[in-house]
Short mmCIF file of C-alpha atoms in Angstrom, two decimals:
data_model
loop_
_atom_site.label_atom_id
_atom_site.label_comp_id
_atom_site.label_asym_id
_atom_site.label_seq_id
_atom_site.Cartn_x
_atom_site.Cartn_y
_atom_site.Cartn_z
CA MET A 579 -12.11 -56.04 -155.91
CA PRO A 580 -10.59 -54.52 -159.06
CA GLN A 581 -6.83 -54.81 -159.41
CA CYS A 582 -4.26 -52.28 -160.47
CA LEU A 583 -2.64 -52.76 -163.86
CA ILE A 584 0.90 -51.95 -164.98
CA ILE A 585 1.47 -51.80 -168.74
CA ARG A 586 5.10 -51.84 -169.90
CA PRO A 587 6.30 -50.02 -173.04
CA GLY A 588 5.48 -52.06 -176.12
CA GLU A 589 2.57 -53.91 -174.51
CA TYR A 590 -0.69 -53.12 -176.25
CA THR A 591 -3.87 -54.83 -177.33
CA LYS A 592 -4.39 -53.27 -180.77
CA HIS A 593 -2.27 -51.32 -183.21
CA PHE A 594 -3.69 -49.12 -185.95
CA VAL A 595 -1.84 -47.24 -188.68
CA GLY A 596 -3.46 -43.97 -189.71
CA SER A 597 -3.65 -42.60 -193.22
CA GLU A 598 -0.98 -40.02 -192.42
CA GLU A 599 1.59 -42.68 -191.51
CA SER A 600 0.94 -42.23 -187.79
CA HIS A 601 0.64 -45.13 -185.38
CA SER A 602 -2.02 -45.56 -182.70
CA PHE A 603 -1.53 -48.07 -179.89
CA HIS A 604 -4.59 -49.14 -177.92
CA TYR A 605 -4.17 -50.49 -174.40
CA PRO A 606 -6.67 -52.54 -172.38
CA THR A 607 -10.10 -50.93 -172.13
CA GLN A 608 -11.00 -49.39 -168.77
CA VAL A 609 -14.69 -49.52 -167.91
CA LEU A 610 -16.11 -46.30 -166.44
CA SER A 611 -19.79 -47.30 -166.26
CA ALA A 612 -19.77 -47.86 -162.47
CA LEU A 613 -18.32 -44.38 -161.93
CA ALA A 614 -20.82 -42.85 -164.35
CA GLU A 615 -23.77 -44.64 -162.73
CA ALA A 616 -22.70 -43.57 -159.23
CA ALA A 617 -22.37 -39.97 -160.39
CA ALA A 618 -25.78 -40.03 -162.09
CA ARG A 619 -27.48 -41.44 -158.98
CA THR A 620 -26.30 -38.42 -157.00
CA GLY A 621 -26.95 -35.86 -159.74
CA LYS A 622 -23.24 -35.24 -160.35
CA GLN A 623 -21.23 -35.25 -163.55
CA LEU A 624 -18.43 -37.63 -164.46
CA VAL A 625 -15.33 -35.56 -165.27
CA SER A 626 -11.62 -36.12 -165.94
CA HIS A 627 -8.73 -34.03 -164.65
CA ILE A 628 -5.28 -33.99 -166.18
CA VAL A 629 -2.84 -34.72 -163.33
CA ARG A 630 0.87 -34.53 -162.64
CA ILE A 631 2.05 -36.45 -159.61
CA GLU A 632 5.54 -35.77 -158.27
CA VAL A 633 6.30 -38.97 -156.38
CA ARG A 634 8.88 -38.74 -153.59
CA ASP A 635 10.96 -41.48 -152.00
CA THR A 636 8.76 -41.50 -148.90
CA GLU A 637 7.59 -44.79 -147.43
CA ASP A 638 3.93 -44.64 -146.35
CA HIS A 639 0.76 -46.68 -145.93
CA LEU A 640 -1.34 -47.62 -148.93
CA HIS A 641 -4.04 -45.08 -149.80
CA MET A 642 -6.94 -44.92 -152.26
CA HIS A 643 -9.05 -42.41 -154.14
CA ALA A 644 -12.75 -42.32 -155.02
CA GLY A 645 -11.98 -42.01 -158.75
CA MET A 646 -9.94 -43.88 -161.35
CA THR A 647 -6.33 -42.87 -162.00
CA ILE A 648 -4.45 -43.67 -165.22
CA VAL A 649 -0.86 -42.41 -165.40
CA LEU A 650 2.25 -42.66 -167.53
CA VAL A 651 5.58 -42.58 -165.71
CA THR A 652 7.30 -39.78 -167.65
CA ALA A 653 10.48 -39.46 -165.59
CA GLY A 654 12.37 -41.50 -163.04
CA HIS A 655 11.75 -44.89 -161.55
CA GLY A 656 10.66 -46.49 -158.32
CA ILE A 657 8.14 -48.98 -157.06
CA PHE A 658 4.39 -49.31 -157.25
CA ARG A 659 2.71 -51.18 -154.43
CA ASP A 660 -0.83 -52.50 -154.12
CA GLU A 661 -2.47 -55.28 -152.14
CA THR A 662 -1.06 -57.93 -154.50
CA GLY A 663 2.58 -56.93 -154.13
CA GLU A 664 5.34 -54.53 -155.09
CA TYR A 665 6.45 -53.87 -158.68
CA ALA A 666 9.37 -51.96 -160.19
CA VAL A 667 8.18 -49.14 -162.48
CA SER A 668 10.13 -46.77 -164.68
CA THR A 669 9.79 -44.19 -167.44
CA GLY A 670 7.34 -45.43 -170.08
CA ASP A 671 5.28 -47.64 -167.79
CA ARG A 672 1.54 -46.99 -167.52
CA ILE A 673 -0.32 -47.56 -164.25
CA VAL A 674 -4.09 -47.98 -163.99
CA VAL A 675 -5.62 -47.68 -160.51
CA PRO A 676 -9.36 -48.45 -160.29
CA PRO A 677 -11.53 -46.48 -157.82
CA MET A 678 -11.14 -47.33 -154.13
CA THR A 679 -8.12 -49.57 -154.79
CA PRO A 680 -5.33 -49.36 -152.19
CA HIS A 681 -1.98 -48.40 -153.74
CA LEU A 682 1.23 -46.39 -153.30
CA SER A 683 4.03 -45.16 -155.58
CA ILE A 684 7.49 -44.56 -154.14
CA ALA A 685 10.39 -43.02 -156.09
CA ALA A 686 13.87 -44.50 -155.97
CA PRO A 687 15.91 -43.18 -153.02
CA TYR A 688 16.85 -39.49 -153.27
CA THR A 689 14.92 -39.00 -156.52
CA VAL A 690 11.52 -37.84 -157.77
CA MET A 691 9.40 -39.92 -160.15
CA ILE A 692 6.88 -38.08 -162.34
CA GLU A 693 3.49 -39.61 -163.18
CA ASP A 694 1.40 -37.70 -165.75
CA GLY A 695 -2.13 -38.82 -166.45
CA ILE A 696 -5.88 -38.54 -166.01
CA TYR A 697 -8.02 -38.78 -162.88
CA THR A 698 -11.70 -39.53 -163.55
CA SER A 699 -14.38 -39.04 -160.90
CA THR A 700 -17.36 -36.83 -160.05
CA ASP A 701 -17.19 -33.07 -160.56
CA ASP A 702 -17.10 -32.39 -156.79
CA ASP A 703 -14.35 -34.93 -155.94
CA PRO A 704 -11.40 -33.09 -154.33
CA GLN A 705 -9.14 -36.07 -155.23
CA LEU A 706 -8.24 -36.61 -151.60
CA SER A 707 -6.26 -39.62 -150.52
CA ILE A 708 -8.17 -41.97 -148.28
CA SER A 709 -5.85 -43.70 -145.82
CA VAL A 710 -5.85 -47.47 -145.66
CA PRO A 711 -5.05 -48.79 -142.17
CA GLY A 712 -1.85 -50.76 -142.30
#
């Protein structure tokens, strides 16, 4: 089963400098071929949605989604939990959640943590959470 990935600020695989003195940081490649093949088999399109997730401090069971989620924690801090354990996350961290991978984000007590990112799946995916019995 694919595993979730947390990338801390400053961690990157490649660094390019553009001609206009800009910097481009490249993080680990995420393979989308399985999602694209599954969509094609059913006559659907592979699409990406820009998402904003306002994470509360609510304890809950792990859940999963049919698509792939890639987010940047843009405000706050808390924990990210998957089947391998629990990890502290904060502003600047990137979280990659492969399709159908159980996970949960929880903000620090009495706060909200903001995750901004991209959700990639088929064009008819309502992005519903699928509960994982716990």
